[in-house]
Structure formats: C-alpha cells, structure tokens
PDB file of C-alpha atoms in Angstrom:
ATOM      1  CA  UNK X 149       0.000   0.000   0.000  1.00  0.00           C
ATOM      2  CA  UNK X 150       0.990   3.121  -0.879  1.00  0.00           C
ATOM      3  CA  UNK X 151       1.787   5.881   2.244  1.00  0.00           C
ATOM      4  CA  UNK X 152       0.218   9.034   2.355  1.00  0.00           C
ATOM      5  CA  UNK X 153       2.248  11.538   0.920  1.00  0.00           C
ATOM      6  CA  UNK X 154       3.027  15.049   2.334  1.00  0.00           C
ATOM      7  CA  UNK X 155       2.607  18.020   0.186  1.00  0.00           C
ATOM      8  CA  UNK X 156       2.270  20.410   2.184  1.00  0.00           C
ATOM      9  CA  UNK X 157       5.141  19.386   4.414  1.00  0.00           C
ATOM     10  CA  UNK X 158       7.143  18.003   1.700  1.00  0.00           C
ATOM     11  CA  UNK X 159       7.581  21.335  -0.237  1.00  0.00           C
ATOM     12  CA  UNK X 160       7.703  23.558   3.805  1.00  0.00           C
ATOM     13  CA  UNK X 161      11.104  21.343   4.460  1.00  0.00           C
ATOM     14  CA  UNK X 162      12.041  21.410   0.752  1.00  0.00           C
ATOM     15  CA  UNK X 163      12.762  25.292   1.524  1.00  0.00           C
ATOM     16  CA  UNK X 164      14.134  24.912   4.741  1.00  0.00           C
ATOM     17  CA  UNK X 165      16.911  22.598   3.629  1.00  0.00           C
ATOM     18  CA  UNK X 166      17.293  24.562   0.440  1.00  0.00           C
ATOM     19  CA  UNK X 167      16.657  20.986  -1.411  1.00  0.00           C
ATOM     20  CA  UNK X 168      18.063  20.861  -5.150  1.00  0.00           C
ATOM     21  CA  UNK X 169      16.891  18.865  -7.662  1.00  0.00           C
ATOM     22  CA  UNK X 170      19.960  16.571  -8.051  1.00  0.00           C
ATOM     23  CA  UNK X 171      20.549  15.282  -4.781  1.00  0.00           C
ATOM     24  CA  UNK X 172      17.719  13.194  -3.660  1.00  0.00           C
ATOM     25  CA  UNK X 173      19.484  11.428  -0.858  1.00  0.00           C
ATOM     26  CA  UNK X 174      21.140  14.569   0.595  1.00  0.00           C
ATOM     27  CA  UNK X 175      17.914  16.779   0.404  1.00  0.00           C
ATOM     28  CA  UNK X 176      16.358  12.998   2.485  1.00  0.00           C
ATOM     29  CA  UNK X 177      19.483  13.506   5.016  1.00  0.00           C
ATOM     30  CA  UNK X 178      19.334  17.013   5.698  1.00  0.00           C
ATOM     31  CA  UNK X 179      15.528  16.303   6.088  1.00  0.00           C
ATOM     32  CA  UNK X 180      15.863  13.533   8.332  1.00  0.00           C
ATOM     33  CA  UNK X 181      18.435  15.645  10.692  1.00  0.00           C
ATOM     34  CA  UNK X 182      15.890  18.714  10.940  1.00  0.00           C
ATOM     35  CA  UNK X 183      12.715  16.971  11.539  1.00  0.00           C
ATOM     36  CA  UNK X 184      11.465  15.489  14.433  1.00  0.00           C
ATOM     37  CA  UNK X 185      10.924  11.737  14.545  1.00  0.00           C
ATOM     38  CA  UNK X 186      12.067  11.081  11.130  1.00  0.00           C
ATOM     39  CA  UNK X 187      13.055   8.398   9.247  1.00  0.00           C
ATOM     40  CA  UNK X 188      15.588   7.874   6.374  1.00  0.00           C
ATOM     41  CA  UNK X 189      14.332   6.111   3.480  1.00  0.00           C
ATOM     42  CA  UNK X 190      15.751   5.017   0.929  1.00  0.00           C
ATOM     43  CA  UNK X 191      14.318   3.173  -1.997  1.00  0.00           C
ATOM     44  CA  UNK X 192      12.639   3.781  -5.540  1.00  0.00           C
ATOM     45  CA  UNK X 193      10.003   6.560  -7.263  1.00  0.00           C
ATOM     46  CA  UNK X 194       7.741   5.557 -10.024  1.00  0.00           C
ATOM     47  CA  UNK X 195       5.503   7.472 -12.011  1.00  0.00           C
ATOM     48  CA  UNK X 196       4.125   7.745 -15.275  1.00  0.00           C
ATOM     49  CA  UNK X 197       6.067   8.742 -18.108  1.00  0.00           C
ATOM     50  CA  UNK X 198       9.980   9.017 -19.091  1.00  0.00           C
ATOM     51  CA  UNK X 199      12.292   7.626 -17.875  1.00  0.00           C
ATOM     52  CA  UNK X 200       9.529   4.776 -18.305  1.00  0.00           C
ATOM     53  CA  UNK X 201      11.300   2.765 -15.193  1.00  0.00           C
ATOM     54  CA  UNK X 202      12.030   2.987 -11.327  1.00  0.00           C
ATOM     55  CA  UNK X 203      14.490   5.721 -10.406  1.00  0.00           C
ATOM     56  CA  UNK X 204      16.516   4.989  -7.310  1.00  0.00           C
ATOM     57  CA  UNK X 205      15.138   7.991  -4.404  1.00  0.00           C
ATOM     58  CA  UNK X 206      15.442   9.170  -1.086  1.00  0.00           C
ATOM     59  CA  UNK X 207      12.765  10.341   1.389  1.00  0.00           C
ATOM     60  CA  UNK X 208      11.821  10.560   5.000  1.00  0.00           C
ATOM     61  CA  UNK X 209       8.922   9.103   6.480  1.00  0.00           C
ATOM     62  CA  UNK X 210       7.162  11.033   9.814  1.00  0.00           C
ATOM     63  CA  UNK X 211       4.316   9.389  12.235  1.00  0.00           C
ATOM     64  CA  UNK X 212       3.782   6.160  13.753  1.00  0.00           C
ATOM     65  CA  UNK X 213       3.001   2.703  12.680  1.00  0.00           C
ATOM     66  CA  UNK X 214      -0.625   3.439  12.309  1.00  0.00           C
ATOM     67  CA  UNK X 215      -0.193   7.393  10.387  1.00  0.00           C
ATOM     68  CA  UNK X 216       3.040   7.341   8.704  1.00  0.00           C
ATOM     69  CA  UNK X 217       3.042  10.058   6.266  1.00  0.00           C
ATOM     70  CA  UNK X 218       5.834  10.332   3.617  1.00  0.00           C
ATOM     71  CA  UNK X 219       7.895  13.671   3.032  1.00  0.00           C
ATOM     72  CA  UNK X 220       9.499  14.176   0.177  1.00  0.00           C
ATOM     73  CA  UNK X 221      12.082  17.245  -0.231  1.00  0.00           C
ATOM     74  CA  UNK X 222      12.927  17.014  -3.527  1.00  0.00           C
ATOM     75  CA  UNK X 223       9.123  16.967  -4.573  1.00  0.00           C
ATOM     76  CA  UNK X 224       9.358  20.510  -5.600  1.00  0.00           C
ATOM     77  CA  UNK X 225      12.126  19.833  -8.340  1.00  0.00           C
ATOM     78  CA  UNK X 226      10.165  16.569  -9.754  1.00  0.00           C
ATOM     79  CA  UNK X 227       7.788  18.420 -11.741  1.00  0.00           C
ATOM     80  CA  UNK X 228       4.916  15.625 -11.802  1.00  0.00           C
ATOM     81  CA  UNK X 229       1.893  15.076 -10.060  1.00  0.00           C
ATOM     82  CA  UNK X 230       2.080  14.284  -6.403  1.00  0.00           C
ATOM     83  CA  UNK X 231      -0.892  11.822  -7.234  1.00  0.00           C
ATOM     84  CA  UNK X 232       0.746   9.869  -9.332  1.00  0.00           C
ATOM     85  CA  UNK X 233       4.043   9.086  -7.476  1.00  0.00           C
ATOM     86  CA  UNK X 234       4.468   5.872  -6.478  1.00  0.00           C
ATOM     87  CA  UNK X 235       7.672   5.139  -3.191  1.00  0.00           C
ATOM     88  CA  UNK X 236       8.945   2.004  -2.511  1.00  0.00           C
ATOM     89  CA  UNK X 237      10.869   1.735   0.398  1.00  0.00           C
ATOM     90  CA  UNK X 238      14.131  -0.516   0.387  1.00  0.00           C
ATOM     91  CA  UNK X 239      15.557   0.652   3.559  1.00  0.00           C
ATOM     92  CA  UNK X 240      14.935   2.865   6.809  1.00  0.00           C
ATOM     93  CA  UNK X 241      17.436   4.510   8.915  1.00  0.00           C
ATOM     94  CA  UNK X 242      16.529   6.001  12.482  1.00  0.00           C
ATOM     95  CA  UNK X 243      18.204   9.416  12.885  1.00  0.00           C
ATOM     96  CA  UNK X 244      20.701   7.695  14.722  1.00  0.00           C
ATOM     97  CA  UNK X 245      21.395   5.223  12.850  1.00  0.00           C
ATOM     98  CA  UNK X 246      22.140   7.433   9.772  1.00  0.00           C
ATOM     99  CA  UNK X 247      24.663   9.870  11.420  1.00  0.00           C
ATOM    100  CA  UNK X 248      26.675   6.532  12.759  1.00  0.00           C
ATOM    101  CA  UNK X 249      26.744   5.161   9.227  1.00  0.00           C
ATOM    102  CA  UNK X 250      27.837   8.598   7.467  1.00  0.00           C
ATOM    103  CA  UNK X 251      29.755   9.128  10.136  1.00  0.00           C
ATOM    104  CA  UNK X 252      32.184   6.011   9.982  1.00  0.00           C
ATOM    105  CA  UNK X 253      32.170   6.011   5.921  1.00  0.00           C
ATOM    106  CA  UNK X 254      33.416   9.624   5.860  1.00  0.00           C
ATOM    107  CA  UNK X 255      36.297   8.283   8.224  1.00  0.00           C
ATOM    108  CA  UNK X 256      36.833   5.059   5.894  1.00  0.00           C
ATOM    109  CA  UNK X 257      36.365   6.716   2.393  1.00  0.00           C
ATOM    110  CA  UNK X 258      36.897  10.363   2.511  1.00  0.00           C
ATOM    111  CA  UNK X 259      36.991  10.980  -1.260  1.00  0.00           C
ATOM    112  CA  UNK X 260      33.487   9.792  -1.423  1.00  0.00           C
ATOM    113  CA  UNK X 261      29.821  10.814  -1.390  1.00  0.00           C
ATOM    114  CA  UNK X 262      28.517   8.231   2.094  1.00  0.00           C
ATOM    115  CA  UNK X 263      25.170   8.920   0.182  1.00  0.00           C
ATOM    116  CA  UNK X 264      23.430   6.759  -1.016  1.00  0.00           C
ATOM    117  CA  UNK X 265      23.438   4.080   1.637  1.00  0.00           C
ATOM    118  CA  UNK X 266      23.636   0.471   0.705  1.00  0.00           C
ATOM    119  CA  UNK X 267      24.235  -1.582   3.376  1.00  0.00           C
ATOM    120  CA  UNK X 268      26.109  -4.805   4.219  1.00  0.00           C
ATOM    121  CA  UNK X 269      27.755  -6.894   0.745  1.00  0.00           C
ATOM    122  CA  UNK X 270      26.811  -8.701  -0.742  1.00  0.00           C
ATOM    123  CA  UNK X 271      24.565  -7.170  -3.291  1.00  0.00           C
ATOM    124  CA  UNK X 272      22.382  -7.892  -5.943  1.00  0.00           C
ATOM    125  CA  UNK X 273      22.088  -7.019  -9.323  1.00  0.00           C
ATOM    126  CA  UNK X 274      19.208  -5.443 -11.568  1.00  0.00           C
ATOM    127  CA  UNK X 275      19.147  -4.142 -14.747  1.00  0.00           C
ATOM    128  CA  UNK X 276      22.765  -2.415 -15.109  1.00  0.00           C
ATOM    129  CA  UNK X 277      22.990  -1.223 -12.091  1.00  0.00           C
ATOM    130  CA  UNK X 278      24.438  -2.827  -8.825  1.00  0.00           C
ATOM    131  CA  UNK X 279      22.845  -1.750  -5.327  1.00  0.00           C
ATOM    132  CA  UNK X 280      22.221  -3.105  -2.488  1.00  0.00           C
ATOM    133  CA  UNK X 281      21.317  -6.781  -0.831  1.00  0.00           C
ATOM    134  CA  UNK X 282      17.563  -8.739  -0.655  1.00  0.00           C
ATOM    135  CA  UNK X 283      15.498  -5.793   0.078  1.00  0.00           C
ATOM    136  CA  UNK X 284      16.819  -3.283  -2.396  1.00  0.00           C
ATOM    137  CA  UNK X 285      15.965  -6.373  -5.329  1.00  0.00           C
ATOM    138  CA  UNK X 286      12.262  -6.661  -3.555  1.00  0.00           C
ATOM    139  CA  UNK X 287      11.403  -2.763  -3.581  1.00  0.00           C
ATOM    140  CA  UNK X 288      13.285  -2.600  -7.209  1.00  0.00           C
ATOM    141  CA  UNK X 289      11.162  -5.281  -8.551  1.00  0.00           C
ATOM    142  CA  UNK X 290       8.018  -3.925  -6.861  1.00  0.00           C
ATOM    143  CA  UNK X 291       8.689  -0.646  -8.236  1.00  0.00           C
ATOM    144  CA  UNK X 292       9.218  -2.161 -11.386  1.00  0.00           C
ATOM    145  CA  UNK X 293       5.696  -3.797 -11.878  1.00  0.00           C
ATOM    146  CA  UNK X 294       4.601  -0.883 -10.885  1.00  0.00           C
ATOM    147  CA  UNK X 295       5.664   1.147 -13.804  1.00  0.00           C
ATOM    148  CA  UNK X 296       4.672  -1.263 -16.443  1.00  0.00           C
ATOM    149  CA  UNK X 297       1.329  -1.483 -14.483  1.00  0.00           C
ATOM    150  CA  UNK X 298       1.001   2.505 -15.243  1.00  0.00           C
ATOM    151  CA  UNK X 299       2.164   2.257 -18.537  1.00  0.00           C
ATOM    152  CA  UNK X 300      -0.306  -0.036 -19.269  1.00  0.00           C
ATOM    153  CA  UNK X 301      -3.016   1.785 -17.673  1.00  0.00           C
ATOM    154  CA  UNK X 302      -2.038   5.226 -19.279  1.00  0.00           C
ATOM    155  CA  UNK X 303      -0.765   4.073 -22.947  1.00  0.00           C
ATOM    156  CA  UNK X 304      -1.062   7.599 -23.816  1.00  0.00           C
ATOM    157  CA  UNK X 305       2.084   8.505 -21.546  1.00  0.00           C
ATOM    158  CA  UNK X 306       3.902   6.495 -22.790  1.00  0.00           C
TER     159      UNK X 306
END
C-alpha cells in the first residue's frame, strides 16, 4: 500500500533545507536531521512517463506505525503530479542510525559521497545497475511492476 504523501510538508522542508533537484538522498538527510521523529528512506520513485522505469530515491517518512506520512524534499524539483508518485521503500534509517553510518564512511572513504546508503555486501544485481542486498531487489522489482502497471493503464504517456 501506498503511504500518504506530504505536500504540504514536503515542499515547507524542501525550503528549509534549500533541497536541489539533483541530490535526492542529501535533500532525504538534511531532512531527516531537521525533523522530528524522522526516518531515512531510501528506496525507488515511479511514475508515469519518461524515464519509463524505477528511479533509485530518497525520502523521509514522519508518524507512527498506524499514520506514517511520507515527506518528500525534492518533490518541488520533480515536476509531476504528487498523485501519481508511487515510493517504494528498500531501507529505513533512524536518525541515529544514519549519522553513525555517514559518520564512519566519511572516516573510511573520505573521497566519497557516504550517500546513497547500501548496506552490508553482498549485493544484488538489476538491470545495469548494482545496489544493495535482498530488500533493495524486492522494492526494485516492486517498483518495477509498478511502472509497467502505469504504462499499461495510461498508454497515452507512454
């Protein structure tokens, strides 16, 4: 099932943050480290239309177990109908969690970006990309019937 998405608050911390519209995962982690109670997700966008396939995102999600909302602060750069946006989640990162993790790959590889965050080898491969492990594959294939499920549906945008 698809979570609720946040509009409203979505494009409030999109300004705050001073999100841009190439950096998905650092606009989800300077989200994540100004708002209460979130979580880091990371994971895959679908819609309809080019590029035609999941696109690899990052997001935070707010609320508990029964009202968890998602926030998206690079929703303002997408240019496409909050409607018709489809997350699936691969991985979620406490607060916590996510500083330890940046923290100790900025210590073990300096000369690169910590972001995006791929967990524990070994990994699995899709299409021509490599990522992470079991649950990056799951959310990847999800995301994946979910675009040719739209496409489908909405020949037209195709």
């Amino acid at each position: 099932m698809n979570k609720l998405l946040d509009e409203t608050l979505s494009i409030k911390i999109a300004e705050q943050i001073n999100s841009r519209a190439s950096t998905p995962f650092d606009n989800a982690y300077k989200a994540a480290l100004s708002t209460e109670g979130a979580r880091y997700i990371q994971g895959f966008l679908t819609f309809a239309g080019k590029p035609y396939r999941p696109i690899e995102h990052g997001w935070i999600e707010i609320g508990d177990a029964s009202d968890v909302r998602i926030v998206d602060p690079t929703l303002p750069h997408l240019k496409k109908n909050p409607q018709e946006l489809w997350y699936f989640a691969a991985q979620r990162l406490t607060v916590k969690k996510l500083k330890a993790i940046i923290e100790e790959s900025k210590e073990d590889y300096p000369e690169d970006n910590p972001l995006p965050i791929y967990g524990d080898p070994p990994y699995e491969y899709y299409g021509d990309v490599m990522l992470g492990g079991q649950d990056y594959l799951a959310a990847y294939q999800a995301a994946e019937a979910k675009c040719r499920e739209i496409s489908e549906l909405k020949p037209e945008s195709n």
